[in-house]
Short mmCIF file of C-alpha atoms in Angstrom, two decimals:
data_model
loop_
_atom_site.label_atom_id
_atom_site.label_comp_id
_atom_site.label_asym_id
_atom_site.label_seq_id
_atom_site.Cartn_x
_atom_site.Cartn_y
_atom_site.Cartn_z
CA UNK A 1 0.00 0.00 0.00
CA UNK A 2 3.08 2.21 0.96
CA UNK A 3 4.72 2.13 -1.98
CA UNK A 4 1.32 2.20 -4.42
CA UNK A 5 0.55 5.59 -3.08
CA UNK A 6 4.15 7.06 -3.32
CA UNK A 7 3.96 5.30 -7.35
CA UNK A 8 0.74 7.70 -7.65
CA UNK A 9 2.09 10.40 -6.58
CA UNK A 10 5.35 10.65 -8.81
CA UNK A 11 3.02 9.52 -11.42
CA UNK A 12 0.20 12.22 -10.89
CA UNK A 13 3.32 14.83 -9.83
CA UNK A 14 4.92 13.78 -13.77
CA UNK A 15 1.52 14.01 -15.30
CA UNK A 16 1.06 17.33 -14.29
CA UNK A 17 4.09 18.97 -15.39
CA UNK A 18 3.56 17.53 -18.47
CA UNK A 19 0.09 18.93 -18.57
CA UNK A 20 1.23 22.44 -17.62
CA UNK A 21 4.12 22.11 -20.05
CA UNK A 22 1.82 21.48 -22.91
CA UNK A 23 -1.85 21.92 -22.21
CA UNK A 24 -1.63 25.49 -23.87
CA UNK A 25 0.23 24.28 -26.99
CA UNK A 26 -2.18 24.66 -30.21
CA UNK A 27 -1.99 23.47 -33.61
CA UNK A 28 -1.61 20.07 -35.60
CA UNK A 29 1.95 19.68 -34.56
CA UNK A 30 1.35 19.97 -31.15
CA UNK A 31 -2.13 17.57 -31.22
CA UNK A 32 -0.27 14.65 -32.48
CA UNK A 33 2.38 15.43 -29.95
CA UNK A 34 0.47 15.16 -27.01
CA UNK A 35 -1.76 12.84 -28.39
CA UNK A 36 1.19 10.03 -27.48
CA UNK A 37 2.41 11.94 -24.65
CA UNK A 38 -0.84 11.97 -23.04
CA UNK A 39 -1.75 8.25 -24.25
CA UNK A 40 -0.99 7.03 -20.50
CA UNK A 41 1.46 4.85 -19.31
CA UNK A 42 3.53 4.35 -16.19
CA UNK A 43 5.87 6.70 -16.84
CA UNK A 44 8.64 4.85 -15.17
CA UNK A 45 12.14 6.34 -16.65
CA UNK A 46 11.33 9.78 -14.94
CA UNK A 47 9.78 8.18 -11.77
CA UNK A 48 13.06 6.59 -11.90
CA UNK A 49 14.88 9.80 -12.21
CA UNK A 50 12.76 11.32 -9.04
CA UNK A 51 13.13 8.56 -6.69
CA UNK A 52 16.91 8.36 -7.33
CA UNK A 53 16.95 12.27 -6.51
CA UNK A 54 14.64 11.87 -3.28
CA UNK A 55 16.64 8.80 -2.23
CA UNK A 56 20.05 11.12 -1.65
CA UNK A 57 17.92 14.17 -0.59
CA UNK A 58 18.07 16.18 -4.09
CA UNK A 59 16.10 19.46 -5.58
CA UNK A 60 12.56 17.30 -6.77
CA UNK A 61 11.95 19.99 -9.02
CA UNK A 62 15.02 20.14 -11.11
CA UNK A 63 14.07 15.95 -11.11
CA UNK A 64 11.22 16.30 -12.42
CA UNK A 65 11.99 18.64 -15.32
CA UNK A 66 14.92 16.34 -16.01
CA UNK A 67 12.65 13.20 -15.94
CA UNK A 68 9.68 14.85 -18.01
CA UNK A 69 12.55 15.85 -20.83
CA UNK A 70 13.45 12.15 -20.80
CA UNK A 71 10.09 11.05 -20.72
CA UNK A 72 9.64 13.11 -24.15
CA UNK A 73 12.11 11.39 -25.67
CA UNK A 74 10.85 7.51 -24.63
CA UNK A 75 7.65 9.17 -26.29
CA UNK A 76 9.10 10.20 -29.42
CA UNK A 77 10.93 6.80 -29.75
CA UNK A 78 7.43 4.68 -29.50
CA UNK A 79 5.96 6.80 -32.27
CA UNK A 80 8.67 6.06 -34.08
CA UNK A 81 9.10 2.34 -33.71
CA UNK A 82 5.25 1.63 -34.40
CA UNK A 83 6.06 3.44 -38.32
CA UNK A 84 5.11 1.06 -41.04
CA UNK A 85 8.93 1.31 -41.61
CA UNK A 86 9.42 0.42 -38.39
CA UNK A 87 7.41 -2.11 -36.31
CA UNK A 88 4.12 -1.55 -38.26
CA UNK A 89 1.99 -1.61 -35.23
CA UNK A 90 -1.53 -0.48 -35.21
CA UNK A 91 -2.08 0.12 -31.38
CA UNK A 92 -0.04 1.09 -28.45
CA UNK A 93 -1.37 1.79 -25.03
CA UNK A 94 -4.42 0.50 -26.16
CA UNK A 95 -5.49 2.98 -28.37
CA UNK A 96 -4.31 3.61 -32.03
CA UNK A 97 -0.90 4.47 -32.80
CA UNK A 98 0.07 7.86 -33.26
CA UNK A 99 0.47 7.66 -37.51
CA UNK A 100 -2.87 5.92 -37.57
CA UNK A 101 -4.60 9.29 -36.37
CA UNK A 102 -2.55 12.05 -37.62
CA UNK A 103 -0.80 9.86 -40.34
CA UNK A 104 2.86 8.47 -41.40
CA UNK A 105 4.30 12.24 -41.91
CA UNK A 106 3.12 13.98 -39.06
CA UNK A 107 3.80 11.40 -36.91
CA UNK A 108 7.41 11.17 -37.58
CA UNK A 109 7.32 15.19 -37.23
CA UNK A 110 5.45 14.83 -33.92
CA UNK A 111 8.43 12.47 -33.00
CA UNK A 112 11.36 14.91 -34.05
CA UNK A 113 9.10 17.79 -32.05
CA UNK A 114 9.15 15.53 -28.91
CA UNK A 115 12.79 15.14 -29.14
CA UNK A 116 13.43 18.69 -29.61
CA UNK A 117 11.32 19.74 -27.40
CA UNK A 118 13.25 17.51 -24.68
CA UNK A 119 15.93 19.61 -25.51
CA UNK A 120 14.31 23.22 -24.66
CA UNK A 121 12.24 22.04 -21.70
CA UNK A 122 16.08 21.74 -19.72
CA UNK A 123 17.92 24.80 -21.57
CA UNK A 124 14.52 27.28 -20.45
CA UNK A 125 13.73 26.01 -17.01
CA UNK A 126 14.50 27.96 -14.23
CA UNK A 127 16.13 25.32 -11.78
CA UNK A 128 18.16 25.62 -8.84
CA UNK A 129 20.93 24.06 -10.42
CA UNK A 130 24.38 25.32 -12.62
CA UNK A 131 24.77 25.52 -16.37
CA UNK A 132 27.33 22.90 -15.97
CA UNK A 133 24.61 20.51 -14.60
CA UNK A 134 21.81 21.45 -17.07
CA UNK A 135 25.03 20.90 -19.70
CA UNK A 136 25.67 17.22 -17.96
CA UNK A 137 21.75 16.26 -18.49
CA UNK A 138 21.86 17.16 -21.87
CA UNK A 139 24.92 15.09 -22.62
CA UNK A 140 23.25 12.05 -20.55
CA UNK A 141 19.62 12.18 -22.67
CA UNK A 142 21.58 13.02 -25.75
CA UNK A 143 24.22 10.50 -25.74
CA UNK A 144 21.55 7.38 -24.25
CA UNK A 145 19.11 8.52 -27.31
CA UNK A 146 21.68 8.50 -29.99
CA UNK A 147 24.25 6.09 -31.91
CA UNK A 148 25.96 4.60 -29.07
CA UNK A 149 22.54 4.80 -26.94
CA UNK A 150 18.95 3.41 -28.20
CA UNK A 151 19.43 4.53 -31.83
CA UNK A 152 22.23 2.14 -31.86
CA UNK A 153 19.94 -0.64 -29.99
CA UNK A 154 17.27 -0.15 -32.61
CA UNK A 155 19.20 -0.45 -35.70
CA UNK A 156 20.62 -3.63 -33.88
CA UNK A 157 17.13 -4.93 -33.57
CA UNK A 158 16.06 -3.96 -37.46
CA UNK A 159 19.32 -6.20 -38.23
CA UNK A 160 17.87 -8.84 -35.97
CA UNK A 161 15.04 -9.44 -38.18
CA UNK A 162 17.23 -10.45 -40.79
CA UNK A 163 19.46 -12.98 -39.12
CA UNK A 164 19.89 -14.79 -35.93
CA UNK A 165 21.96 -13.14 -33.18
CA UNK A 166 24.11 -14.69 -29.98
CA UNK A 167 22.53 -14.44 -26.49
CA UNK A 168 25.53 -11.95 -26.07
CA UNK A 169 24.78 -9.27 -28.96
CA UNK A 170 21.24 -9.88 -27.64
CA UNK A 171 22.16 -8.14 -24.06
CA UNK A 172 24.13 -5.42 -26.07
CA UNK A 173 20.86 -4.96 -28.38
CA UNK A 174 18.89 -4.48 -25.41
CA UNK A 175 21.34 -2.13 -23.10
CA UNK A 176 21.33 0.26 -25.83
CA UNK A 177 17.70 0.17 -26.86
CA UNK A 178 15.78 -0.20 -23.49
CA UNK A 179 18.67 -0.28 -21.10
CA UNK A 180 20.43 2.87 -22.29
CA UNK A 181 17.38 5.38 -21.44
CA UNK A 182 16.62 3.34 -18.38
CA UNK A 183 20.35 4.03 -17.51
CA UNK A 184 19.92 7.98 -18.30
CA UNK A 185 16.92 8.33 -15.71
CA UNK A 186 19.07 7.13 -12.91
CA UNK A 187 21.72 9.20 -13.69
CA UNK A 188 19.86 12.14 -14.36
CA UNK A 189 18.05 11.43 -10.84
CA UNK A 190 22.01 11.30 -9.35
CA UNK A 191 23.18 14.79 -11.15
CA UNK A 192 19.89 16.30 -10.20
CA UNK A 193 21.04 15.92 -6.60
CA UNK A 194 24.57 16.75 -7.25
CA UNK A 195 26.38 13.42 -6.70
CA UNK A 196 28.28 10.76 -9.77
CA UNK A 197 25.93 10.00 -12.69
CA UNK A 198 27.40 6.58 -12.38
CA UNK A 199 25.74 6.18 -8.96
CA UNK A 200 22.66 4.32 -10.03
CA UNK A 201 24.43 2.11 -12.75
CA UNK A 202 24.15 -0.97 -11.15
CA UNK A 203 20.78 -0.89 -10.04
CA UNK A 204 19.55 0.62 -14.02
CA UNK A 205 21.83 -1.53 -15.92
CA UNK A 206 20.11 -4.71 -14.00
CA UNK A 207 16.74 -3.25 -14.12
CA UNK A 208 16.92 -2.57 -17.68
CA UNK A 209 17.73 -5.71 -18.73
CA UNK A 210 14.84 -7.21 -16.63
CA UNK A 211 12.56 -4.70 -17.70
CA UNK A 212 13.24 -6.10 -21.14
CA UNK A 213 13.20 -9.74 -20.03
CA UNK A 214 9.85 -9.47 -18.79
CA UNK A 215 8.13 -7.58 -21.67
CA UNK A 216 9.93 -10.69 -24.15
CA UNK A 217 8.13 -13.02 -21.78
CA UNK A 218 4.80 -10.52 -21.81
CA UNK A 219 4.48 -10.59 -25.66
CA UNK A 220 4.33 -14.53 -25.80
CA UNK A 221 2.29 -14.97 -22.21
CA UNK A 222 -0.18 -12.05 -22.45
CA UNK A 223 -3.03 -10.60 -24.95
CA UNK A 224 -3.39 -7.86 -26.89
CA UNK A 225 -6.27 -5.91 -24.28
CA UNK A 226 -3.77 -6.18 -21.01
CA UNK A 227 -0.48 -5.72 -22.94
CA UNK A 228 -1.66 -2.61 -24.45
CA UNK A 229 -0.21 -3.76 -27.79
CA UNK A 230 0.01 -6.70 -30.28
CA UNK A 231 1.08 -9.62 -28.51
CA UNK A 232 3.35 -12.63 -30.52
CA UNK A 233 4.94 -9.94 -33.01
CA UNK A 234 8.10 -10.91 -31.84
CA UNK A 235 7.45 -14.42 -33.54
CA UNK A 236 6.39 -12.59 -36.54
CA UNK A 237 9.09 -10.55 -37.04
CA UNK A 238 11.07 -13.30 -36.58
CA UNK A 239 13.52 -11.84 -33.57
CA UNK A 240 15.63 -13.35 -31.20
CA UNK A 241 14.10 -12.70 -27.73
CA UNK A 242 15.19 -13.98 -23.75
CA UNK A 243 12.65 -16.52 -24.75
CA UNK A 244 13.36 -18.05 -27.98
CA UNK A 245 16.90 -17.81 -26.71
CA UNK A 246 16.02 -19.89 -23.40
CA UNK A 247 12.55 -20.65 -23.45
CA UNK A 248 10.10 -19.08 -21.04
CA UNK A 249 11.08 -20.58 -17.66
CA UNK A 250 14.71 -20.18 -18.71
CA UNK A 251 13.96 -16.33 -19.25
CA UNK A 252 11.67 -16.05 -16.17
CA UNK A 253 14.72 -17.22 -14.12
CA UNK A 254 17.00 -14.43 -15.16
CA UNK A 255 14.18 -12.50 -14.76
CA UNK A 256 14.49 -12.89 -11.45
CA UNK A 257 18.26 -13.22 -11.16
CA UNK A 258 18.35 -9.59 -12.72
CA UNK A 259 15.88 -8.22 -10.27
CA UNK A 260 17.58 -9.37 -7.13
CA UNK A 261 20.87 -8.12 -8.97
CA UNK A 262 19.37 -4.40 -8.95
CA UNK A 263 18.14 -4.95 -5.65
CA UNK A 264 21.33 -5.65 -3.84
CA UNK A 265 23.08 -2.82 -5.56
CA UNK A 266 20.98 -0.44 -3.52
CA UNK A 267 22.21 -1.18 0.07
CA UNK A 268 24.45 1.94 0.35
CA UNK A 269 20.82 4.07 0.05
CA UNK A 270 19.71 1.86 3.27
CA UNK A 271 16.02 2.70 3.97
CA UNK A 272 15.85 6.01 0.99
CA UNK A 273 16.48 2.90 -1.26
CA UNK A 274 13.41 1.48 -0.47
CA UNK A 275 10.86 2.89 -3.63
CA UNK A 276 13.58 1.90 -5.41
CA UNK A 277 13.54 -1.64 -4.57
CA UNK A 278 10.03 -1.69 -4.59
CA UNK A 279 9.87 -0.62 -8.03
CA UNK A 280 12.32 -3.72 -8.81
CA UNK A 281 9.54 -5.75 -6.92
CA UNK A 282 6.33 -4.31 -9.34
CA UNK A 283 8.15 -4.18 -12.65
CA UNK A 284 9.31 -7.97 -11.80
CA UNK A 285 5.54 -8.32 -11.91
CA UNK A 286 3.65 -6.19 -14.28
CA UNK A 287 1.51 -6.98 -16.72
CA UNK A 288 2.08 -4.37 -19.71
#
């Protein structure tokens, strides 16, 4: 119950800001934009980013405007991977995706907005904080979004499609496509509070991986109306997955292997780690 009502209020805190940020925004740009950044979701990567701030007693508010930027980004990313280029996908969230409503060329502008927009939200706020550390969360959303960061992971996974890959290029896939942003809201939760971006990294590396894990086991276990999405596309497209790798209770095991690993990395934080490991807990869990 404890940690359900401190999960609804960094969610309802992040919805907000991203409701003031954009509620007054007009014009067919900015209705496909928040069309996907209002489509729900758990908004984990910048709960992430608070809860590592709160745990060593940092500014909330520079946090959150950190973790909303990132959360921008995730958004523009989804838009972009349900393309018909991409992973064709007619629903996400539940509802239709974003190029379905507004259609393939505005949502791949609504997607380059996003990521812009990620961009200005940091460089205009009025935070607490030094140009140096505004600099230092740029770098971190810039570099885990790019190349070397999820860009990198995706064009990995496009590749995937094509030919079989090792269980090891399959963990380097996935740190730089889900892991790498999952990575950049812990340390954007550490510079917020003016400590080592690296602080987090074992607890984010380990929780990105599982958070991966579990949605490979999700899209063969679940269905389309609790998953949010189409389920069994990963048999489709033909990729190598945790589970085609090691079969479901092969995958569920480092499931939970990977979870504990996050888990334990969190002892320095004593009791302020304990959202944190909670969090490990529920995404361990979920069920989209």
């Amino acid at each position: 119950m404890e940690f359900q009502i401190a999960f609804n209020d960094y969610l309802n805190t992040i919805n907000a800001y991203l409701h003031r940020m954009f509620d007054d925004k007009t014009g067919s740009t900015y209705d496909a934009m928040k069309y996907s950044l209002y489509a729900g979701g758990k908004r984990i990567r910048p709960m992430i980013t608070m809860a590592c701030c709160d745990a060593l007693g940092g500014d909330k508010e520079v946090a959150l405007c950190f973790g909303s930027a990132l959360e921008m980004i995730h958004t523009y990313s989804l838009i972009h991977d349900d393309l018909p280029c991409m992973d064709n996908d007619e629903l996400r969230r539940g509802k239709p995706t974003n190029h379905i409503v507004f259609g393939e060329h505005m949502a791949v502008l609504a997607g380059d907005a996003l990521l812009n927009y990620a961009c200005e939200s940091i460089v205009g706020a009025d935070l607490k904080i030094s140009p140096e550390a505004k600099i230092k969360a740029l770098e971190i959303l810039y570099s885990a979004s790019g190349a070397e960061g999820m860009i990198g992971g995706q064009v990995m996974d496009i590749r995937a499609e094509e030919e079989s890959i090792s269980a090891d290029e399959l963990v380097i896939l996935h740190n730089k496509k889900t892991g790498a942003l999952i990575n950049a809201a812990a340390s954007l939760g550490a510079v917020a509070s003016g400590k080592d971006k690296d602080l987090f990294y074992n607890y984010s590396s380990s929780l990105g991986l599982a958070f991966q894990i579990r949605d490979d086991i999700l899209d063969v276990e679940s269905d389309t109306e609790t998953f949010g999405k189409p389920v069994k596309s990963d048999e489709k497209n033909n990729k190598t997955t945790y589970v085609s790798l090691y079969g479901i209770d092969g995958a569920k095991e480092m499931l939970r292997i990977e979870t504990e690993k996050a888990i334990s990395s969190l002892e320095f934080l004593g009791d302020c780690g304990k959202f944190l490991t909670d969090l490990a807990y529920y995404l361990l869990e979920r069920k989209n």
